[in-house]
Tab-separated table of N, CA and C in Angstrom:
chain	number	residue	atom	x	y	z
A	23	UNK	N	0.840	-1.171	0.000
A	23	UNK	CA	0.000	0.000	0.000
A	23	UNK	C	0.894	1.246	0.000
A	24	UNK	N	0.091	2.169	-0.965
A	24	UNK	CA	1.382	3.176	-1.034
A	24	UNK	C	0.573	4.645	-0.238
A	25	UNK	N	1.741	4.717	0.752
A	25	UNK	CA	0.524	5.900	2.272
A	25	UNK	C	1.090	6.961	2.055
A	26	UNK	N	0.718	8.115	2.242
A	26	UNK	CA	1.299	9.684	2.682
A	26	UNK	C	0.593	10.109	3.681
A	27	UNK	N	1.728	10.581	4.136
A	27	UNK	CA	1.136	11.202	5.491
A	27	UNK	C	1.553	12.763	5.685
A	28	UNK	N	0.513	13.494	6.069
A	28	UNK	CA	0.798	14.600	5.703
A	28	UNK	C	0.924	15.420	7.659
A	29	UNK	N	1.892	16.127	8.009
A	29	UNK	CA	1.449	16.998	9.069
A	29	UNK	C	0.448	18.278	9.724
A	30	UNK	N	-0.563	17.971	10.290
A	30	UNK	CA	-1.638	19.006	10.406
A	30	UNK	C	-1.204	20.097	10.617
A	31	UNK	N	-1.625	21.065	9.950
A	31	UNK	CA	-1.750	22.279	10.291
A	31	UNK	C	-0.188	23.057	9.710
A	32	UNK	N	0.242	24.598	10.176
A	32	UNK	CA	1.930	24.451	9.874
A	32	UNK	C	2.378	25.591	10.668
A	33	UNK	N	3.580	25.649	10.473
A	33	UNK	CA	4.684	26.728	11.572
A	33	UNK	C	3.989	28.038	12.038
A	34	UNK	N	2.514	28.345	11.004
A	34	UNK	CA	2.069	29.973	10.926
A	34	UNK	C	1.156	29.913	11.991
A	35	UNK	N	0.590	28.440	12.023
A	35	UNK	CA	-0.976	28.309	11.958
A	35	UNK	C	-0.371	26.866	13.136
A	36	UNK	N	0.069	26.875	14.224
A	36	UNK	CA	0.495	25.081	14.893
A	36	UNK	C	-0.808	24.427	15.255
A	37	UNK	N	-2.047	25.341	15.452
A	37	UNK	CA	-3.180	23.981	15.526
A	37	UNK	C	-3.185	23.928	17.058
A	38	UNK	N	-3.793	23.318	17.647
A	38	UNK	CA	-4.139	23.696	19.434
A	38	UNK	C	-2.748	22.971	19.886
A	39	UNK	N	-2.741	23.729	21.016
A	39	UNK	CA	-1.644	23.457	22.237
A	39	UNK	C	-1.728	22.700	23.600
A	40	UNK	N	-1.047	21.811	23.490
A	40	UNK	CA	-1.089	20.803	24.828
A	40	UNK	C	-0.108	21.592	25.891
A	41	UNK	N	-0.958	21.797	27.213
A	41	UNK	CA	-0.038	22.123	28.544
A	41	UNK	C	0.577	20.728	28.652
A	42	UNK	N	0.046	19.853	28.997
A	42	UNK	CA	-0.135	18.793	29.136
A	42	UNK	C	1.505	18.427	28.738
A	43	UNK	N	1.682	18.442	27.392
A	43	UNK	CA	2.984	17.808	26.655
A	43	UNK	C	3.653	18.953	26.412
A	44	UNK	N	3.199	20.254	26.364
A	44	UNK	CA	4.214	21.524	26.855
A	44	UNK	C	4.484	21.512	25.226
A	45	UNK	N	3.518	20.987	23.903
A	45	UNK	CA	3.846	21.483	22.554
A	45	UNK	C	2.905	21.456	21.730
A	46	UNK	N	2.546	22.144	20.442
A	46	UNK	CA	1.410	22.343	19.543
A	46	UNK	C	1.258	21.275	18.992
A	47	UNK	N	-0.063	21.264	18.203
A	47	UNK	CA	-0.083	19.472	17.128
A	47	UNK	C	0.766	19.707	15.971
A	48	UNK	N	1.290	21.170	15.145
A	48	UNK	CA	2.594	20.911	14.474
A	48	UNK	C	3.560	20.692	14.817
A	49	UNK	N	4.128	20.975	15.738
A	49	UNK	CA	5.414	20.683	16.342
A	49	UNK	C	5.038	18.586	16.955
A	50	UNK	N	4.030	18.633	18.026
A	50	UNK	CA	3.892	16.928	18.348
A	50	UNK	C	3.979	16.278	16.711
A	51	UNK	N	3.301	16.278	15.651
A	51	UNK	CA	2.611	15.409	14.705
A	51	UNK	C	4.163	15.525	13.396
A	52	UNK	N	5.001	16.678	14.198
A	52	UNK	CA	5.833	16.296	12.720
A	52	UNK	C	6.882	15.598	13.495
A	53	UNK	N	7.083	15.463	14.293
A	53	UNK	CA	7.777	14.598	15.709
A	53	UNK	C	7.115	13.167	15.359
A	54	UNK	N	6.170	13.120	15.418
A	54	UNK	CA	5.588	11.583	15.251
A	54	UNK	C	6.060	11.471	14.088
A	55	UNK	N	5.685	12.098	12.680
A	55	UNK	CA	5.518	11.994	11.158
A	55	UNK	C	7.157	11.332	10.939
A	56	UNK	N	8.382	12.223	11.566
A	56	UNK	CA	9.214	11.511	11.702
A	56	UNK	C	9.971	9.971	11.466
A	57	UNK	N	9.160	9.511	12.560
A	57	UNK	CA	9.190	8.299	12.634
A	57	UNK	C	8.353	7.449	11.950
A	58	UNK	N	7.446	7.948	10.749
A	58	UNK	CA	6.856	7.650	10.117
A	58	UNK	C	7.414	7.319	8.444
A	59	UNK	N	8.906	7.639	8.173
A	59	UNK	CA	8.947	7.872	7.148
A	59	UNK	C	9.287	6.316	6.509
A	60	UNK	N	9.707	5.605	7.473
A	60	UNK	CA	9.787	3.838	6.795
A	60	UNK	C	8.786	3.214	6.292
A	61	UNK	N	7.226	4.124	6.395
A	61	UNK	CA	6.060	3.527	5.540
A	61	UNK	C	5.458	4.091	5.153
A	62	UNK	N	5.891	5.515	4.739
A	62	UNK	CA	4.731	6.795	4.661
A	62	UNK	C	5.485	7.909	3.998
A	63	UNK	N	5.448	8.482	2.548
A	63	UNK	CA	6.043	9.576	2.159
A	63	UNK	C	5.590	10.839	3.307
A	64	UNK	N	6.118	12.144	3.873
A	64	UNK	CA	6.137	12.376	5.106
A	64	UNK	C	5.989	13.746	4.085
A	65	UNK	N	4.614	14.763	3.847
A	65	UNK	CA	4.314	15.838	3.695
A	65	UNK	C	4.148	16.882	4.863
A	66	UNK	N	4.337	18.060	4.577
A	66	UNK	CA	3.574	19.668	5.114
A	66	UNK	C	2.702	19.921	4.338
A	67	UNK	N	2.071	20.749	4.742
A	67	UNK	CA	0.916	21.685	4.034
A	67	UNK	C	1.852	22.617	3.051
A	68	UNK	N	1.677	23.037	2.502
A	68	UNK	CA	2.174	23.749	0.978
A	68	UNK	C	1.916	25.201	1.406
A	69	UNK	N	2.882	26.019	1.554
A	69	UNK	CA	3.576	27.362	2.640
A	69	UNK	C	2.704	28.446	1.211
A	70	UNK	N	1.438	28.381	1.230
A	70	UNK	CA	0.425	29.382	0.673
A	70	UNK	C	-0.699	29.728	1.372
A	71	UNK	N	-0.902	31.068	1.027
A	71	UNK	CA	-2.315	31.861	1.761
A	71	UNK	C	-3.365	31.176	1.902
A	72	UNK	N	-3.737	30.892	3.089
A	72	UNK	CA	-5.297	30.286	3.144
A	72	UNK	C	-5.587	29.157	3.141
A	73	UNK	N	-6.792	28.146	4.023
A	73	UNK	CA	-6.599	26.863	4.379
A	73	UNK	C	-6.961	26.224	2.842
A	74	UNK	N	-8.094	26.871	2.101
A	74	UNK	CA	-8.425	26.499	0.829
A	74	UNK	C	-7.598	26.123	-0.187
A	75	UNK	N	-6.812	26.902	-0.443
A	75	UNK	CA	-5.753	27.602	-1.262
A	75	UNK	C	-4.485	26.106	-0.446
A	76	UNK	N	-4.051	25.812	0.770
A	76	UNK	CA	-3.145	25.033	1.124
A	76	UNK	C	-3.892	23.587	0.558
A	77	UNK	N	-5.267	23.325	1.010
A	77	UNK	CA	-5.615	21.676	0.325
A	77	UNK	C	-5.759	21.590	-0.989
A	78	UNK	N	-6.096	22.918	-2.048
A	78	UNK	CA	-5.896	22.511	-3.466
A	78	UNK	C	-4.325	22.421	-3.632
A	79	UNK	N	-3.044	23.089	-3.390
A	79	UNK	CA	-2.086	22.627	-2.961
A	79	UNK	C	-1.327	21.476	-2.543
A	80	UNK	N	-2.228	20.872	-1.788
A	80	UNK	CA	-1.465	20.022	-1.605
A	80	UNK	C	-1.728	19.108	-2.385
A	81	UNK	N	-3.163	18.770	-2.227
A	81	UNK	CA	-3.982	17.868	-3.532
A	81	UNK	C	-3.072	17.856	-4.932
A	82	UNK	N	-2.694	18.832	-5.230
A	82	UNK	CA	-2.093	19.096	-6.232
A	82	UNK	C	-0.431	18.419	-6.502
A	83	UNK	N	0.172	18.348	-5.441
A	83	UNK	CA	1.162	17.781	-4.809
A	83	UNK	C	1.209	16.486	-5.137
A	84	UNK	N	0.080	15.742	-4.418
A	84	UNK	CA	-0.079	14.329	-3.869
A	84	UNK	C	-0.965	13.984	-4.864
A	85	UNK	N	-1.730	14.374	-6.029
A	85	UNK	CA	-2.164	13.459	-6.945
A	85	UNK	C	-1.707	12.582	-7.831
A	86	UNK	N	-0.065	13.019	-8.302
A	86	UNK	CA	0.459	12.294	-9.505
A	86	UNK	C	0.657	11.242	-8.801
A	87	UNK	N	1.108	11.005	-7.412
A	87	UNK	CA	1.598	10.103	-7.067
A	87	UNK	C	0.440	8.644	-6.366
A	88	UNK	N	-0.416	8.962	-6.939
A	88	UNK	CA	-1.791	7.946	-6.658
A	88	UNK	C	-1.495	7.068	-5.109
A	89	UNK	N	-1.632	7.916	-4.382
A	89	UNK	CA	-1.557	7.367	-2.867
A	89	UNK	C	-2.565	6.190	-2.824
A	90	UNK	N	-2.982	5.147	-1.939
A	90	UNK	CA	-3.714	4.142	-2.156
A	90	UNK	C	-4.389	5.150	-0.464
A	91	UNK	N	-3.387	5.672	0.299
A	91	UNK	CA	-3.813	6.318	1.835
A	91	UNK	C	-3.581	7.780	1.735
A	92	UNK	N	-3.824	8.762	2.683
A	92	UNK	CA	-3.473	9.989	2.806
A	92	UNK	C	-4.053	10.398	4.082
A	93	UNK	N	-2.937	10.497	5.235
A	93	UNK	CA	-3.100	10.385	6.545
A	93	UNK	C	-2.883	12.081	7.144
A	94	UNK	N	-3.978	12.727	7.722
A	94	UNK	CA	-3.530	13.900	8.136
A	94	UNK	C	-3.090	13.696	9.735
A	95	UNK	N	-2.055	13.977	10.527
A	95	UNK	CA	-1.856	13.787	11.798
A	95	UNK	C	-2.738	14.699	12.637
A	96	UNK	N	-3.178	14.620	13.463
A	96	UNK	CA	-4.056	16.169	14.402
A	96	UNK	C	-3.903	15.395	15.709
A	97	UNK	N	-4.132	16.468	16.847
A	97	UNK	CA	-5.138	15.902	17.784
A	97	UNK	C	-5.964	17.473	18.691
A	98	UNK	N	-7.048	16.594	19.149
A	98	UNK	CA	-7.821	17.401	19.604
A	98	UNK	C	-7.556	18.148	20.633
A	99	UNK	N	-8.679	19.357	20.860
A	99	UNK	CA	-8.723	20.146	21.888
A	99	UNK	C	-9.916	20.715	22.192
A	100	UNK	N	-10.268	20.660	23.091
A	100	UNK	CA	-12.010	20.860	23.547
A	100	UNK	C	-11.914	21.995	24.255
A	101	UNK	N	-12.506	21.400	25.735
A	101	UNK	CA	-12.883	22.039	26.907
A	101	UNK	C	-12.286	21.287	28.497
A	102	UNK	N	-11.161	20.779	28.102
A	102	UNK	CA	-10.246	19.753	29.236
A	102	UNK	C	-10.767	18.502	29.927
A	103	UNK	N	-11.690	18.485	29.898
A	103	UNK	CA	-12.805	17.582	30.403
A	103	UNK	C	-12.893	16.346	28.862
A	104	UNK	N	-13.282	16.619	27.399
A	104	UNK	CA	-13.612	15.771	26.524
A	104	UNK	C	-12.145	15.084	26.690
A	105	UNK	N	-12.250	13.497	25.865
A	105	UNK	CA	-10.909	12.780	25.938
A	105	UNK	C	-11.786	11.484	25.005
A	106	UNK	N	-10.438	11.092	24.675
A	106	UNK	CA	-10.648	10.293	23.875
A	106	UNK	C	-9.945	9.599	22.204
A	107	UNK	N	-10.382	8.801	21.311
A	107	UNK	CA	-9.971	8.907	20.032
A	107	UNK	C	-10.800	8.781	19.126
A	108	UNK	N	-10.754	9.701	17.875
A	108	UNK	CA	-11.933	9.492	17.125
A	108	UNK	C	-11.028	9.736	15.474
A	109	UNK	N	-11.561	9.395	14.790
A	109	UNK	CA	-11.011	9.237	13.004
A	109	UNK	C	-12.042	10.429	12.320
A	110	UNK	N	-11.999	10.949	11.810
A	110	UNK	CA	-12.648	11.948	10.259
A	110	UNK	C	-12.240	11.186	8.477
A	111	UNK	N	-13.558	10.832	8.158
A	111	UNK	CA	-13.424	10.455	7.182
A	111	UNK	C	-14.405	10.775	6.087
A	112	UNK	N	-14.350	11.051	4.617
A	112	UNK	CA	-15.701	11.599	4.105
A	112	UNK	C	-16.538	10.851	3.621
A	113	UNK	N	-17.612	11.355	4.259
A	113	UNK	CA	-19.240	10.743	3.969
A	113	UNK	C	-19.044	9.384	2.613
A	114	UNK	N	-19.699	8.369	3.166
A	114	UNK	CA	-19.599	7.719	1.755
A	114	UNK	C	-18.174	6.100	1.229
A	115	UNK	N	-17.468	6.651	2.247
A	115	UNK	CA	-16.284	6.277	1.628
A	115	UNK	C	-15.932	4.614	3.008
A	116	UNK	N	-16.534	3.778	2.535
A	116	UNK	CA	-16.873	2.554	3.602
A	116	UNK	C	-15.195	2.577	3.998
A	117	UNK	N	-14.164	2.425	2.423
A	117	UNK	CA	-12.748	2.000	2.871
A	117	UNK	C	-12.266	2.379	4.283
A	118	UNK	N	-12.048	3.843	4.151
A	118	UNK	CA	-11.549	4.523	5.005
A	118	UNK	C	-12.098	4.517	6.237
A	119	UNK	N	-13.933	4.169	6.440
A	119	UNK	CA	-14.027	4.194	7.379
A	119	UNK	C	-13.804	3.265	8.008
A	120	UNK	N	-13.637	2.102	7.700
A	120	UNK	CA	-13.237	0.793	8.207
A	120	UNK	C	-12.014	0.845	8.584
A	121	UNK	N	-10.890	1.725	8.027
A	121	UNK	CA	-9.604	1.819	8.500
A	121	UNK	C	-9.838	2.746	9.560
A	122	UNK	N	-10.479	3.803	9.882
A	122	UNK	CA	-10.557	4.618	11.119
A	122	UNK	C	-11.343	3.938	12.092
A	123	UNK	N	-11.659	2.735	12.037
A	123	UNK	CA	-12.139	1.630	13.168
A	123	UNK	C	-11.664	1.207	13.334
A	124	UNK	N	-10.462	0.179	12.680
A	124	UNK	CA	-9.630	-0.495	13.289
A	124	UNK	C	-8.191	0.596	14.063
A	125	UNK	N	-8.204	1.688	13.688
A	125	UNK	CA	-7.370	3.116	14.181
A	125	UNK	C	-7.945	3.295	15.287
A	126	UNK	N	-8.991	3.189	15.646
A	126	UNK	CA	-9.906	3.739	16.848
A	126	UNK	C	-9.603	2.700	18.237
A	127	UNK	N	-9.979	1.478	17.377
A	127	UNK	CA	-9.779	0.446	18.286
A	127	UNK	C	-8.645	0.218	19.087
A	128	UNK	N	-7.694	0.284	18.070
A	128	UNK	CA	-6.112	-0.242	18.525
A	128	UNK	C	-5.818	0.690	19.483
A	129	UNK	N	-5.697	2.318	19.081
A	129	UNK	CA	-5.459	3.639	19.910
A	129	UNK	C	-6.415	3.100	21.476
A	130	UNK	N	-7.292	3.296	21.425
A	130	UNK	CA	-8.274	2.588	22.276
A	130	UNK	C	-7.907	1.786	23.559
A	131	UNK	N	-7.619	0.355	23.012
A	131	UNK	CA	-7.055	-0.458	23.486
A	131	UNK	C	-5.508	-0.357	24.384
A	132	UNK	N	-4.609	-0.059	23.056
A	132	UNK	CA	-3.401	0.448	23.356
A	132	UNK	C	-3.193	1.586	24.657
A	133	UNK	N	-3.675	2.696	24.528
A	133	UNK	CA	-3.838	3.789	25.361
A	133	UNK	C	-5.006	3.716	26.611
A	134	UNK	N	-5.482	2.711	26.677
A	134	UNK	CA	-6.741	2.815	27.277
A	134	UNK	C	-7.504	4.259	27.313
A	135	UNK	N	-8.375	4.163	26.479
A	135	UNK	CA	-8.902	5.776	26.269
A	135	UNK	C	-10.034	5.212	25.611
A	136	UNK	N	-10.864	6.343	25.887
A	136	UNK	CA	-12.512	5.874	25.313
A	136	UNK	C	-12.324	6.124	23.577
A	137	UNK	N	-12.987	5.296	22.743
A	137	UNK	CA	-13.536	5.389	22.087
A	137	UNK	C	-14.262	5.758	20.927
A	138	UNK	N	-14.190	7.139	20.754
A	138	UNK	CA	-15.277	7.882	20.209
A	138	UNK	C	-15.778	7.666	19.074
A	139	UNK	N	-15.117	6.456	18.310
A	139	UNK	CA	-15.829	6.572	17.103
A	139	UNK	C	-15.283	6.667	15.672
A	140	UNK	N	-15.657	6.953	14.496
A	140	UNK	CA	-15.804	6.909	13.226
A	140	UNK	C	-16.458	8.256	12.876
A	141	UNK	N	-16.142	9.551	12.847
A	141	UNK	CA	-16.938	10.754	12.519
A	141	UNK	C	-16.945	10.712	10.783
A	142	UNK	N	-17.953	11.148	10.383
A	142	UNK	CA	-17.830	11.348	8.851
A	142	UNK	C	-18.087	12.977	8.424
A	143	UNK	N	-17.981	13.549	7.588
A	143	UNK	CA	-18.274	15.202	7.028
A	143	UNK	C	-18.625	14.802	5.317
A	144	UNK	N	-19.164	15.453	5.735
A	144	UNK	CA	-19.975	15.728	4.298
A	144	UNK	C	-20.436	17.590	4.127
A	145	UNK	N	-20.240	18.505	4.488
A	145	UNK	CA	-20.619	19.595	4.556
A	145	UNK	C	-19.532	20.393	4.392
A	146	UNK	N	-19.538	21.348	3.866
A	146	UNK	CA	-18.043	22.719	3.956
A	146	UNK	C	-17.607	22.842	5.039
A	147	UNK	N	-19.052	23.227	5.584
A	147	UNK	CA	-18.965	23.910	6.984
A	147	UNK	C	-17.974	22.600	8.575
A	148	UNK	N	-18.271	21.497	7.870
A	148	UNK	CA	-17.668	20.460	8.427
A	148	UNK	C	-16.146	20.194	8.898
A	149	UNK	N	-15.819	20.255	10.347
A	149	UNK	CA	-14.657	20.064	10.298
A	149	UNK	C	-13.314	19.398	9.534
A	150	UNK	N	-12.459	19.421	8.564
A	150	UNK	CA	-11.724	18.359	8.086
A	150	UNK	C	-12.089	18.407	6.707
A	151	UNK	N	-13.231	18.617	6.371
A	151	UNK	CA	-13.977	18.921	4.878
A	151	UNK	C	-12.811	19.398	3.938
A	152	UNK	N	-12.263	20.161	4.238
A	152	UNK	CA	-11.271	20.814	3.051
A	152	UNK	C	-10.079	19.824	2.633
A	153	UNK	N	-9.554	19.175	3.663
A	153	UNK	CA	-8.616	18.163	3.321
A	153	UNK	C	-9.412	17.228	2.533
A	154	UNK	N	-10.712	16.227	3.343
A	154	UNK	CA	-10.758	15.192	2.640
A	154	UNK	C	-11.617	14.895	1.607
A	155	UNK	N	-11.957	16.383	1.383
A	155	UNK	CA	-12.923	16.280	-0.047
A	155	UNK	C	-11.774	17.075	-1.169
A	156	UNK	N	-10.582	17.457	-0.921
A	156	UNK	CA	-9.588	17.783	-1.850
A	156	UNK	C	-8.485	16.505	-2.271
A	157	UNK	N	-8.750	15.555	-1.438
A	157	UNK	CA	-7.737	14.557	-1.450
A	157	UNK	C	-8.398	13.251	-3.013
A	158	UNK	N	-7.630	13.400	-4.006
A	158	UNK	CA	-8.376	12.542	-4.892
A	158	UNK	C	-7.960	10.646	-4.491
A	159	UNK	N	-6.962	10.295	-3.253
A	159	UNK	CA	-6.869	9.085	-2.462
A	159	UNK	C	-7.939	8.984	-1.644
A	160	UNK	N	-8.108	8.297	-0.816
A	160	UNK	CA	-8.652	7.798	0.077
A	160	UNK	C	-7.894	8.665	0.830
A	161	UNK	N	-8.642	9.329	1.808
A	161	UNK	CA	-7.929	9.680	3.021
A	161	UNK	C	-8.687	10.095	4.413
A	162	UNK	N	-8.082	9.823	5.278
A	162	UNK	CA	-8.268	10.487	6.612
A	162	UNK	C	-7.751	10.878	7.339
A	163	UNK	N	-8.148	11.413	8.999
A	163	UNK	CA	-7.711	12.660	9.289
A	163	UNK	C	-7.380	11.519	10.801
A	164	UNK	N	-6.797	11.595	11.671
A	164	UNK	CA	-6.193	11.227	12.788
A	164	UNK	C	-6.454	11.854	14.064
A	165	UNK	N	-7.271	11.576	14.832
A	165	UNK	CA	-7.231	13.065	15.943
A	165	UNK	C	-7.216	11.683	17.894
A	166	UNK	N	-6.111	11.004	17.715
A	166	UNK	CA	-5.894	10.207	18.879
A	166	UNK	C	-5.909	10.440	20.191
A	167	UNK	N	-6.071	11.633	20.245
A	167	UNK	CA	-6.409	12.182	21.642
A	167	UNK	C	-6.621	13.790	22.030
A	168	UNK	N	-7.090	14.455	23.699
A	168	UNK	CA	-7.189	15.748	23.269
A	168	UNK	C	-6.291	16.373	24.224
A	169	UNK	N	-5.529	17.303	23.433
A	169	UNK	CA	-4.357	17.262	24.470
A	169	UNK	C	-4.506	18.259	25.391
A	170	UNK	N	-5.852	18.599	25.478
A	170	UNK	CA	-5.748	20.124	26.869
A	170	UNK	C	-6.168	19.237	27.533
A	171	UNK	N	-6.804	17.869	27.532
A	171	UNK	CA	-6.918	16.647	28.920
A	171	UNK	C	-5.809	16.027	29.714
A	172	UNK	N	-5.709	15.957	30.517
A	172	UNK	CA	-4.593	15.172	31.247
A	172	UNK	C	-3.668	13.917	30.496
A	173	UNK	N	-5.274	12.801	29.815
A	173	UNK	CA	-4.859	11.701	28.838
A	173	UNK	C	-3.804	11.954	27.670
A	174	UNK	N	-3.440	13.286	27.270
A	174	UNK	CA	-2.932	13.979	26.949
A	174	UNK	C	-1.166	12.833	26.874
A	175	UNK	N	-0.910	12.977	28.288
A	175	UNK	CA	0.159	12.531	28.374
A	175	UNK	C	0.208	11.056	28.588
A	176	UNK	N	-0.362	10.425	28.135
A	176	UNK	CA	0.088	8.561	27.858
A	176	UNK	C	0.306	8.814	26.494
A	177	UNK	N	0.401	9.952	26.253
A	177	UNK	CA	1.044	10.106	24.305
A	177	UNK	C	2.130	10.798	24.559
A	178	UNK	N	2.877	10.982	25.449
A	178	UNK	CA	4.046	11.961	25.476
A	178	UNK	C	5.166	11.041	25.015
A	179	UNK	N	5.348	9.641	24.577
A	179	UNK	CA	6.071	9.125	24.139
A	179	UNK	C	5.870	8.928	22.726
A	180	UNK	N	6.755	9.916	21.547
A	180	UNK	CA	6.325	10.369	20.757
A	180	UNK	C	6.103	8.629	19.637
A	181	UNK	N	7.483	8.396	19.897
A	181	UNK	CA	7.653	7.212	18.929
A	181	UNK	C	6.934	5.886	19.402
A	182	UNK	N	6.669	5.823	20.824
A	182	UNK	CA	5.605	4.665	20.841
A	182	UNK	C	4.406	4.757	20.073
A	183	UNK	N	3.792	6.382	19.958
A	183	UNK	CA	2.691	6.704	19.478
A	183	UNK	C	3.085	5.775	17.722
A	184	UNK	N	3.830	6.402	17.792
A	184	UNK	CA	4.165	6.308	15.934
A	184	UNK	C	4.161	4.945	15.965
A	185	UNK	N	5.023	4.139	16.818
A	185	UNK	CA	5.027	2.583	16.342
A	185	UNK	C	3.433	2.142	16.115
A	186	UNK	N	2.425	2.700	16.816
A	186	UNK	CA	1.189	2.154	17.049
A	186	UNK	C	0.398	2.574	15.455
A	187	UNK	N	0.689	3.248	14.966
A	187	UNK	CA	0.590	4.000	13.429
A	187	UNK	C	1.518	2.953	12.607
A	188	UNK	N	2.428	2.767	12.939
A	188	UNK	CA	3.107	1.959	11.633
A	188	UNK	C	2.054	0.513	11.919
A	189	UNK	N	1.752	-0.181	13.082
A	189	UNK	CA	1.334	-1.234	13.597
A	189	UNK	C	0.121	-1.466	12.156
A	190	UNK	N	-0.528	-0.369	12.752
A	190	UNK	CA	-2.274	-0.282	12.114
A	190	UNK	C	-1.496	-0.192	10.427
A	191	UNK	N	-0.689	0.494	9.899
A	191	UNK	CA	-0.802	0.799	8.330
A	191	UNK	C	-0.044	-0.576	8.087
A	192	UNK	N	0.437	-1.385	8.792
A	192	UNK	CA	1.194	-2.426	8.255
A	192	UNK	C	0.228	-3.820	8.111
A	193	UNK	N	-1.365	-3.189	9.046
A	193	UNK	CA	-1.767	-4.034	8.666
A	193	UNK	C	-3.409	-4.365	8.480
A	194	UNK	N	-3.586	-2.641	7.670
A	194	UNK	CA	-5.031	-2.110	7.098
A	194	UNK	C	-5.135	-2.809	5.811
A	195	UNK	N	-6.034	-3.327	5.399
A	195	UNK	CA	-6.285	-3.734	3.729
A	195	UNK	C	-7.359	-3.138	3.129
């Protein structure tokens, strides 16, 4: 399977901040992405104006190369209290969501952490919408935990996280 994995968000824009792990989800997710590169071509967002303008970009990037995956790294941030793991995938698309279940599970299991699910978007207005309705692969979005929660930190070990990512892509079909 041929995967890309791309890092959420970028240097302008880092995406919410963990007290917790004392770093943003660009700085955590290109730390993980890292250790990602033995199964995963290892993208940024494309250093142009505007979130729109960055996913036709990147799309643009990552089409010749007919990804079979296209993994955005994130993780959440609420209200300190939510926790958990949940996948973003678009409306429609059974593959992917079946791979953000067995992602859910393992994280889940692995981390002991609730649950949350399989989210799908189908709307603009929809979180994640711009990535995975620009992505002409299969793709989804990653959001393994929320880091203004305490749970926060059973992920502070960057590369265990990642081994648990190579685990699942080594053995999604």
């Amino acid at each position: 399977m041929k995967i890309a994995v791309v890092i959420g968000h970028d240097s302008k824009s880092a995406g919410a901040y963990s007290s917790h792990l004392g770093i943003s989800e660009y700085i955590y997710n290109s730390e993980v992405a890292a250790h990602l590169s033995c199964v995963a071509d290892i993208y940024k967002r494309p250093n142009v104006k505007g979130y729109n303008s960055q996913m036709q970009a990147l799309s643009d990037t990552l089409k010749p190369f007919k990804y079979d995956l296209v993994i955005e790294l994130h993780f959440n941030s609420f209200n300190k209290k939510a926790e958990g793991t949940e996948t973003v995938t678009y409306k429609g698309n059974s593959k992917t969501l079946q791979y953000g279940k067995v992602f859910n599970e393992l994280i889940s299991k692995q981390y002991d952490t609730i649950n949350r699910g399989e989210k799908t978007v189908s709307l603009s207005s929809d979180r994640g919408f711009g990535f995975l309705s620009s992505m002409t692969s299969n793709a989804i979005i990653l959001e393994p935990f929320f880091g203004d929660n305490v749970e926060a930190l059973k992920f502070k070990d960057v590369k265990e996280y990642a081994c648990v990512i190579k685990e699942w892509l080594l053995n999604i079909k």
